[in-house]
Structure formats: structure tokens, C-alpha cells
PDB file of C-alpha atoms in Angstrom:
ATOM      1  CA  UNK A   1      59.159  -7.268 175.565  1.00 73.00           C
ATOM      2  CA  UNK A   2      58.609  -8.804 179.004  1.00 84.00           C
ATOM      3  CA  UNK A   3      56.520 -11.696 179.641  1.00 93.00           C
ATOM      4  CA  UNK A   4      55.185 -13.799 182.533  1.00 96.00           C
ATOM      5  CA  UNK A   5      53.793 -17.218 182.427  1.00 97.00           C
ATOM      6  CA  UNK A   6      52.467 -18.759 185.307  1.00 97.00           C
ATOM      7  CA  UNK A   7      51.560 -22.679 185.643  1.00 98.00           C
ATOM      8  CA  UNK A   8      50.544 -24.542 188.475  1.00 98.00           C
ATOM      9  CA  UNK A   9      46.506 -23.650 189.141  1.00 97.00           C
ATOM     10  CA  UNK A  10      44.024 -26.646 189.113  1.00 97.00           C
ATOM     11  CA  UNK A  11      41.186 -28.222 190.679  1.00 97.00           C
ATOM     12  CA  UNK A  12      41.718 -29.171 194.693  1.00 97.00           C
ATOM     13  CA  UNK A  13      40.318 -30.319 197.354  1.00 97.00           C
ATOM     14  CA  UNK A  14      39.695 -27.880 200.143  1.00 98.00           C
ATOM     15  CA  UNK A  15      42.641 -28.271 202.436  1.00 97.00           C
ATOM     16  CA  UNK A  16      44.963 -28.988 199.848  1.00 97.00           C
ATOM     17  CA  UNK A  17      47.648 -27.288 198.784  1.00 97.00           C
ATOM     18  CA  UNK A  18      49.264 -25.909 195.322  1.00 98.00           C
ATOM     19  CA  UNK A  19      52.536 -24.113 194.191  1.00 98.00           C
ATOM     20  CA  UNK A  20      51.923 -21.582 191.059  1.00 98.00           C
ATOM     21  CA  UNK A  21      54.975 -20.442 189.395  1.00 98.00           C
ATOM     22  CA  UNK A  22      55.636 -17.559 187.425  1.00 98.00           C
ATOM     23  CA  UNK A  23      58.345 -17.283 185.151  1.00 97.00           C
ATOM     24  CA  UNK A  24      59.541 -14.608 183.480  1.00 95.00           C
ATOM     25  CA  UNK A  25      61.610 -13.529 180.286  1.00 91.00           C
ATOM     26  CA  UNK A  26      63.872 -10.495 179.737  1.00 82.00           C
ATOM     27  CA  UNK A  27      66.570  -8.966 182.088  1.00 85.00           C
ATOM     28  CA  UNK A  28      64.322  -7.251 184.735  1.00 88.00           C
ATOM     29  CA  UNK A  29      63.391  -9.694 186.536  1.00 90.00           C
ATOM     30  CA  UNK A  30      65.680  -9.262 189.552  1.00 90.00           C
ATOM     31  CA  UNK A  31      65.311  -5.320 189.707  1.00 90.00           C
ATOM     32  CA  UNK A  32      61.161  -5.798 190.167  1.00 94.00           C
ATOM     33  CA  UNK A  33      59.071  -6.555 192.628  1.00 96.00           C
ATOM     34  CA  UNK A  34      57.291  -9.549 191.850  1.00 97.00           C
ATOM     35  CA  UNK A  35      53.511  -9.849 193.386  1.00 97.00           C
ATOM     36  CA  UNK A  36      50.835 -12.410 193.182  1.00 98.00           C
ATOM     37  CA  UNK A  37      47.268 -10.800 192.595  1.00 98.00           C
ATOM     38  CA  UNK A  38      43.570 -12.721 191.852  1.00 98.00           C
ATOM     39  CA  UNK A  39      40.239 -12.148 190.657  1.00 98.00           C
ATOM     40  CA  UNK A  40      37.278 -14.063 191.567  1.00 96.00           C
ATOM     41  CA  UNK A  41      34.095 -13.904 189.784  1.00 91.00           C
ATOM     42  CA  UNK A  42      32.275 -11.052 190.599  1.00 93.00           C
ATOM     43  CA  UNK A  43      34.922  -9.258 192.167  1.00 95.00           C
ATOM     44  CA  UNK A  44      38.018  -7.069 192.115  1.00 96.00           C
ATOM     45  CA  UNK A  45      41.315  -8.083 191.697  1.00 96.00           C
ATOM     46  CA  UNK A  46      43.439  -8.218 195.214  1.00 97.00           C
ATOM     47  CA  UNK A  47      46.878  -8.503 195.810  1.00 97.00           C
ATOM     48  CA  UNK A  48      47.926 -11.346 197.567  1.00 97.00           C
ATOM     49  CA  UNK A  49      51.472 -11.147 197.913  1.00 98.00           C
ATOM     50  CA  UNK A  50      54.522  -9.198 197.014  1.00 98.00           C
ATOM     51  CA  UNK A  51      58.369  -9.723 197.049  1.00 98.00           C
ATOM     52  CA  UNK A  52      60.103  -6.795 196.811  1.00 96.00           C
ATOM     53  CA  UNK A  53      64.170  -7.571 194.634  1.00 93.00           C
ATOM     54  CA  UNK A  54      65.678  -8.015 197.838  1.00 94.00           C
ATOM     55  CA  UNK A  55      63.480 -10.555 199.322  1.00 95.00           C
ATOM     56  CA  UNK A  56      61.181  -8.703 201.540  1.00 97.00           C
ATOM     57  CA  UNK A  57      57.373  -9.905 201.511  1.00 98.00           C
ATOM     58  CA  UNK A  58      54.306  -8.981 202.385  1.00 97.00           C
ATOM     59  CA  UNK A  59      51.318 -10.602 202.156  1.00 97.00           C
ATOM     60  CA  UNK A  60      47.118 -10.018 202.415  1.00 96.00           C
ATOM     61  CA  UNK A  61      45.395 -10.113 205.998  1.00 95.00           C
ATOM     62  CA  UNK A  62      43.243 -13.157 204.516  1.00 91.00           C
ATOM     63  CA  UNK A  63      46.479 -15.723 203.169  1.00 93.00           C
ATOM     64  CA  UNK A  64      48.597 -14.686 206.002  1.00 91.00           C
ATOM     65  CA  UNK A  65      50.027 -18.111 207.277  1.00 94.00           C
ATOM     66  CA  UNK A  66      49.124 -20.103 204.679  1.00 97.00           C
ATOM     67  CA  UNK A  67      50.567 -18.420 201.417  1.00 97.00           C
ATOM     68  CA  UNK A  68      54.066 -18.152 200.953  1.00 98.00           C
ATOM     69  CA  UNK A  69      56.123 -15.839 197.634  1.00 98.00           C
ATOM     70  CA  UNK A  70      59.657 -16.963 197.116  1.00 98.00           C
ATOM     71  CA  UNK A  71      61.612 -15.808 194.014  1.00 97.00           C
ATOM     72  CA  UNK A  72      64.601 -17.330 192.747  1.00 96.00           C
ATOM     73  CA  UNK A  73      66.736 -14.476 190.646  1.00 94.00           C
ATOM     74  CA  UNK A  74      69.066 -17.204 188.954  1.00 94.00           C
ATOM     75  CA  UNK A  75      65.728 -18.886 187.059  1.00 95.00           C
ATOM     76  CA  UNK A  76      63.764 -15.358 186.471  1.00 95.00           C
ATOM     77  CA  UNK A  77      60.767 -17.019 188.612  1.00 96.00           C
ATOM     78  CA  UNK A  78      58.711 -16.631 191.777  1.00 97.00           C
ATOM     79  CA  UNK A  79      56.625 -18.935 193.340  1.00 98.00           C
ATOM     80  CA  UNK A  80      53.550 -18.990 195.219  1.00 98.00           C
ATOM     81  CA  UNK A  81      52.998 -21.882 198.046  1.00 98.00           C
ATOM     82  CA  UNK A  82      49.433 -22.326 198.777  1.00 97.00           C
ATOM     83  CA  UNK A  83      48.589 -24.676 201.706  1.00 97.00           C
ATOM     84  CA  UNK A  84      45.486 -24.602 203.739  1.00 97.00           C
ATOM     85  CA  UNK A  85      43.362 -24.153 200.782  1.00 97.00           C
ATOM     86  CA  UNK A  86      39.893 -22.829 201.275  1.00 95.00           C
ATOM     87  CA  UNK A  87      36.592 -22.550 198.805  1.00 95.00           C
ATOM     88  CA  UNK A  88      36.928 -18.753 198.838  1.00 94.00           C
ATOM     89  CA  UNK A  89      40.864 -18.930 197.400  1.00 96.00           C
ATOM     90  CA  UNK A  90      38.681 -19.998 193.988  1.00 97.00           C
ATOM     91  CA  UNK A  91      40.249 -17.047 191.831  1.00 98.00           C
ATOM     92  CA  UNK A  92      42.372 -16.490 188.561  1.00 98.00           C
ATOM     93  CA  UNK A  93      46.072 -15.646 189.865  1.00 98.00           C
ATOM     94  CA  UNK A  94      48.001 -13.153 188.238  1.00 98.00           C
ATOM     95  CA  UNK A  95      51.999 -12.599 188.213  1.00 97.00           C
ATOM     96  CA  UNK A  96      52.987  -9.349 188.259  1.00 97.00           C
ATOM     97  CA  UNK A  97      56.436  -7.719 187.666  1.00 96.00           C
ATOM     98  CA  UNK A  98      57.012  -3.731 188.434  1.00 94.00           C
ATOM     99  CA  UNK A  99      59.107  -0.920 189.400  1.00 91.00           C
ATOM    100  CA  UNK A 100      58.683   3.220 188.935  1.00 86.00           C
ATOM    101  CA  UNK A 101      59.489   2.385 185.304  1.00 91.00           C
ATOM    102  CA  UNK A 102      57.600  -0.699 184.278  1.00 90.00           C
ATOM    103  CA  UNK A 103      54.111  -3.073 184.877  1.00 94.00           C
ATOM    104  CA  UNK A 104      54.418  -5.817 183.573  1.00 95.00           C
ATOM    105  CA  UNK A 105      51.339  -9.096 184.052  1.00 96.00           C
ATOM    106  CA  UNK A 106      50.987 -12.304 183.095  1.00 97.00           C
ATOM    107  CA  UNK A 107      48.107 -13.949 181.542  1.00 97.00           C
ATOM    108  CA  UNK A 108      47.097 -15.908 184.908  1.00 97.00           C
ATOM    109  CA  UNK A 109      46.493 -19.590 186.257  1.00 98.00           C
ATOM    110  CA  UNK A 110      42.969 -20.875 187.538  1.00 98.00           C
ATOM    111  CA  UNK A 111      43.204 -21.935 191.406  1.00 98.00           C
ATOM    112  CA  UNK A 112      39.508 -23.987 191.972  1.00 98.00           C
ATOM    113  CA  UNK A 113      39.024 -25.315 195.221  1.00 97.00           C
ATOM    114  CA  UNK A 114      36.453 -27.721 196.532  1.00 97.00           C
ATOM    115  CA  UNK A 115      34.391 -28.077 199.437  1.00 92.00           C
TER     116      UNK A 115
END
């Protein structure tokens, strides 16, 4: 059995900045691709970034150049850097580890940010 547990959400300022991290047990890690996701209230979840297992990212228009994934194979996590922080990045954020064969999510961190 898999699991993620991410750490790092709080309450900041808006402007601010905040690094979640995800780590993860089992031996899969480094053959998934590793994504960020959130939900805010009222609304559906969105991924917000994604490293692929050999390091290639991609990220949503709307955190593009101020959120950044890294993953680092040798401690089964990934991280999320979050500068720039605005009110509308308020969201539960969600690890996620997949490939063809396997989905795997973590229970999620709170990100509020004030105006």
C-alpha cells in the first residue's frame, strides 16, 4: 500500500510564499509522475503541476511563474514552491502519484491566504 503525506499548508499573508511537501512510502515513487492538484470551496479540483519520473514539468496557465514542483527520488518526495501568493490560491492541495498502472493521492494540506 502506497501512501502520500503532504505538510507544509498554513495561513499567509498575500504575497507570501510556502513550500508543501509530499512524501511518499513504497517503491514507486521514482517510476510515477508526481502532480500537485487543489480544490477550493465550491469548486473542482485542478491540477496545478506535474513532474513527470524524469524531471519534466508542467504547470497550470494561472501558477505559471510563481509555482515551482521539484522531486527528489533519493527521499521519495516532491515539493511544491509557492511564492507570489494570492487570495484565490486559498485551496486544499493534493499529492498525487500515477502511471498506466496505479493512482495513488494523498490526504491534502490547507494553503489559506490573506488579503
Amino acid at each position: 500500500q502506497v501512501q502520500l503525506v503532504e505538510s507544509g499548508g498554513g495561513l499567509v499573508q498575500a504575497g507570501g510564499s510556502l513550500r508543501l511537501s509530499c512524501a511518499a512510502s513504497g517503491s514507486i515513487f521514482r517510476l510515477s509522475t508526481m502532480g500537485w492538484y487543489r480544490r477550493a470551496p465550491g469548486k473542482q479540483r485542478e491540477l496545478v503541476a506535474v513532474i513527470s519520473n524524469s524531471g519534466g514539468t508542467n504547470y497550470a496557465d494561472s501558477v505559471e511563474g510563481r509555482f515551482t514542483i521539484s522531486r527528489d527520488n533519493a527521499k521519495n518526495s516532491v515539493y511544491l514552491l509557492i511564492n507570489s501568493l494570492k487570495p484565490g490560491d486559498t485551496a486544499g492541495y493534493y499529492c498525487n502519484a500515477q502511471s498506466g498502472l496505479w493512482d495513488y493521492w494523498g490526504q491534502g494540506t490547507q494553503v489559506t491566504v490573506s488579503s
